[in-house]
Amino acid sequence: DEEALRLTLWWRALQPPQGDYTVFVHLVDRESEAIPVQSDAPPCGGACPTWWWAAGEVVSETVTLALAGVPAGRYRLAVGLYDQSLTRLEAVAPDGARLPDDRLFLPPEVER
């Protein structure tokens, strides 16, 4: 379906989460950094809240972004988590460096 993008995310808790977090997925325009569409929801639509997760647990979920009205172009997908105060959970690279804006950009780029 060209009018929707489905993304399956796999989350692994390195330690039990200290709170209940919301997952965000942003479709980010490669040139302007604009976000024409996004998803903000608890993991699995609320069926697997982060405060339930145990250390080492793996949770998968599929996020769907409606693309109707999104202009043609090149995009990147950014993901992350935030708490009830809208503060993003710290996102770090494999080398331990903090990621800008506490979000992870996924490869590959998306063309619409």
mmCIF file of C-alpha atoms in Angstrom:
data_model
loop_
_atom_site.group_PDB
_atom_site.id
_atom_site.type_symbol
_atom_site.label_atom_id
_atom_site.label_comp_id
_atom_site.label_asym_id
_atom_site.label_seq_id
_atom_site.Cartn_x
_atom_site.Cartn_y
_atom_site.Cartn_z
ATOM 1 C CA ASP A 1 0.000 0.000 0.000
ATOM 2 C CA GLU A 2 1.667 3.229 -1.150
ATOM 3 C CA GLU A 3 -0.529 5.245 1.209
ATOM 4 C CA ALA A 4 0.942 3.667 4.357
ATOM 5 C CA LEU A 5 4.344 2.770 5.698
ATOM 6 C CA ARG A 6 4.588 -0.113 8.163
ATOM 7 C CA LEU A 7 7.610 -0.316 10.418
ATOM 8 C CA THR A 8 8.284 -3.196 12.795
ATOM 9 C CA LEU A 9 10.324 -2.151 15.815
ATOM 10 C CA TRP A 10 12.116 -4.515 18.185
ATOM 11 C CA TRP A 11 12.841 -3.129 21.651
ATOM 12 C CA ARG A 12 15.163 -4.835 24.156
ATOM 13 C CA ALA A 13 15.294 -3.657 27.744
ATOM 14 C CA LEU A 14 18.860 -3.572 29.035
ATOM 15 C CA GLN A 15 17.413 -3.035 32.500
ATOM 16 C CA PRO A 16 13.850 -2.676 33.822
ATOM 17 C CA PRO A 17 12.493 0.715 32.644
ATOM 18 C CA GLN A 18 12.033 3.284 35.389
ATOM 19 C CA GLY A 19 8.749 4.571 33.990
ATOM 20 C CA ASP A 20 6.042 4.306 31.408
ATOM 21 C CA TYR A 21 7.183 5.577 28.021
ATOM 22 C CA THR A 22 5.560 6.529 24.737
ATOM 23 C CA VAL A 23 7.160 5.530 21.424
ATOM 24 C CA PHE A 24 7.528 8.163 18.720
ATOM 25 C CA VAL A 25 8.197 7.513 15.052
ATOM 26 C CA HIS A 26 8.843 10.553 12.838
ATOM 27 C CA LEU A 27 9.015 10.631 9.055
ATOM 28 C CA VAL A 28 11.608 13.394 8.598
ATOM 29 C CA ASP A 29 12.110 15.229 5.295
ATOM 30 C CA ARG A 30 15.739 14.768 4.263
ATOM 31 C CA GLU A 31 16.116 18.354 3.009
ATOM 32 C CA SER A 32 13.986 20.517 5.308
ATOM 33 C CA GLU A 33 13.910 18.330 8.472
ATOM 34 C CA ALA A 34 10.108 18.859 8.487
ATOM 35 C CA ILE A 35 7.999 16.032 9.951
ATOM 36 C CA PRO A 36 4.978 15.539 7.667
ATOM 37 C CA VAL A 37 3.663 12.530 9.598
ATOM 38 C CA GLN A 38 4.387 10.890 12.925
ATOM 39 C CA SER A 39 3.121 8.308 15.377
ATOM 40 C CA ASP A 40 3.069 8.743 19.155
ATOM 41 C CA ALA A 41 1.694 5.808 21.132
ATOM 42 C CA PRO A 42 2.511 3.470 23.983
ATOM 43 C CA PRO A 43 4.244 0.290 22.807
ATOM 44 C CA CYS A 44 1.854 -2.182 21.148
ATOM 45 C CA GLY A 45 -0.972 0.352 21.431
ATOM 46 C CA GLY A 46 -0.783 0.098 25.222
ATOM 47 C CA ALA A 47 -0.817 -3.719 25.335
ATOM 48 C CA CYS A 48 2.842 -3.934 26.475
ATOM 49 C CA PRO A 49 3.641 -0.888 28.637
ATOM 50 C CA THR A 50 7.304 -0.287 29.300
ATOM 51 C CA TRP A 51 6.934 -0.527 33.080
ATOM 52 C CA TRP A 52 6.116 -4.248 32.573
ATOM 53 C CA TRP A 53 9.373 -4.952 30.738
ATOM 54 C CA ALA A 54 12.049 -7.028 32.465
ATOM 55 C CA ALA A 55 15.791 -6.820 31.842
ATOM 56 C CA GLY A 56 16.607 -8.660 28.619
ATOM 57 C CA GLU A 57 12.997 -8.767 27.455
ATOM 58 C CA VAL A 58 12.390 -8.193 23.737
ATOM 59 C CA VAL A 59 9.167 -6.531 22.602
ATOM 60 C CA SER A 60 8.134 -6.116 18.978
ATOM 61 C CA GLU A 61 5.480 -3.860 17.556
ATOM 62 C CA THR A 62 4.409 -2.628 14.153
ATOM 63 C CA VAL A 63 3.817 1.094 13.670
ATOM 64 C CA THR A 64 1.822 2.323 10.675
ATOM 65 C CA LEU A 65 2.268 5.826 9.271
ATOM 66 C CA ALA A 66 -0.451 7.070 6.906
ATOM 67 C CA LEU A 67 1.247 8.625 3.880
ATOM 68 C CA ALA A 68 -1.797 10.190 2.222
ATOM 69 C CA GLY A 69 -0.938 13.830 1.575
ATOM 70 C CA VAL A 70 2.798 13.382 2.195
ATOM 71 C CA PRO A 71 4.644 15.034 -0.710
ATOM 72 C CA ALA A 72 7.061 13.103 -2.902
ATOM 73 C CA GLY A 73 10.601 13.260 -1.624
ATOM 74 C CA ARG A 74 13.324 11.562 0.385
ATOM 75 C CA TYR A 75 12.725 10.896 4.055
ATOM 76 C CA ARG A 76 14.385 9.368 7.084
ATOM 77 C CA LEU A 77 12.676 7.538 9.939
ATOM 78 C CA ALA A 78 13.486 8.643 13.481
ATOM 79 C CA VAL A 79 12.419 6.734 16.605
ATOM 80 C CA GLY A 80 12.651 7.264 20.318
ATOM 81 C CA LEU A 81 10.804 7.227 23.616
ATOM 82 C CA TYR A 82 9.497 9.913 25.950
ATOM 83 C CA ASP A 83 7.857 10.041 29.376
ATOM 84 C CA GLN A 84 4.618 11.625 30.599
ATOM 85 C CA SER A 85 6.328 15.022 30.985
ATOM 86 C CA LEU A 86 7.285 14.811 27.251
ATOM 87 C CA THR A 87 10.972 14.452 28.154
ATOM 88 C CA ARG A 88 12.737 12.136 25.747
ATOM 89 C CA LEU A 89 14.563 9.127 27.085
ATOM 90 C CA GLU A 90 18.299 9.518 26.484
ATOM 91 C CA ALA A 91 19.277 7.824 23.212
ATOM 92 C CA VAL A 92 22.870 6.702 22.760
ATOM 93 C CA ALA A 93 24.902 5.260 19.896
ATOM 94 C CA PRO A 94 26.703 1.908 20.233
ATOM 95 C CA ASP A 95 29.867 3.812 21.206
ATOM 96 C CA GLY A 96 27.988 5.477 24.096
ATOM 97 C CA ALA A 97 27.775 8.945 22.503
ATOM 98 C CA ARG A 98 24.443 10.661 23.047
ATOM 99 C CA LEU A 99 22.378 10.979 19.855
ATOM 100 C CA PRO A 100 21.210 14.465 18.786
ATOM 101 C CA ASP A 101 17.637 15.202 19.896
ATOM 102 C CA ASP A 102 17.578 11.802 21.656
ATOM 103 C CA ARG A 103 16.288 10.046 18.562
ATOM 104 C CA LEU A 104 17.693 7.277 16.408
ATOM 105 C CA PHE A 105 17.571 7.555 12.621
ATOM 106 C CA LEU A 106 16.946 4.191 10.986
ATOM 107 C CA PRO A 107 18.466 3.104 7.696
ATOM 108 C CA PRO A 108 17.580 3.094 4.878
ATOM 109 C CA GLU A 109 16.031 6.317 3.627
ATOM 110 C CA VAL A 110 12.430 6.218 2.437
ATOM 111 C CA GLU A 111 11.473 7.545 -0.992
ATOM 112 C CA ARG A 112 7.911 8.608 -1.655
#
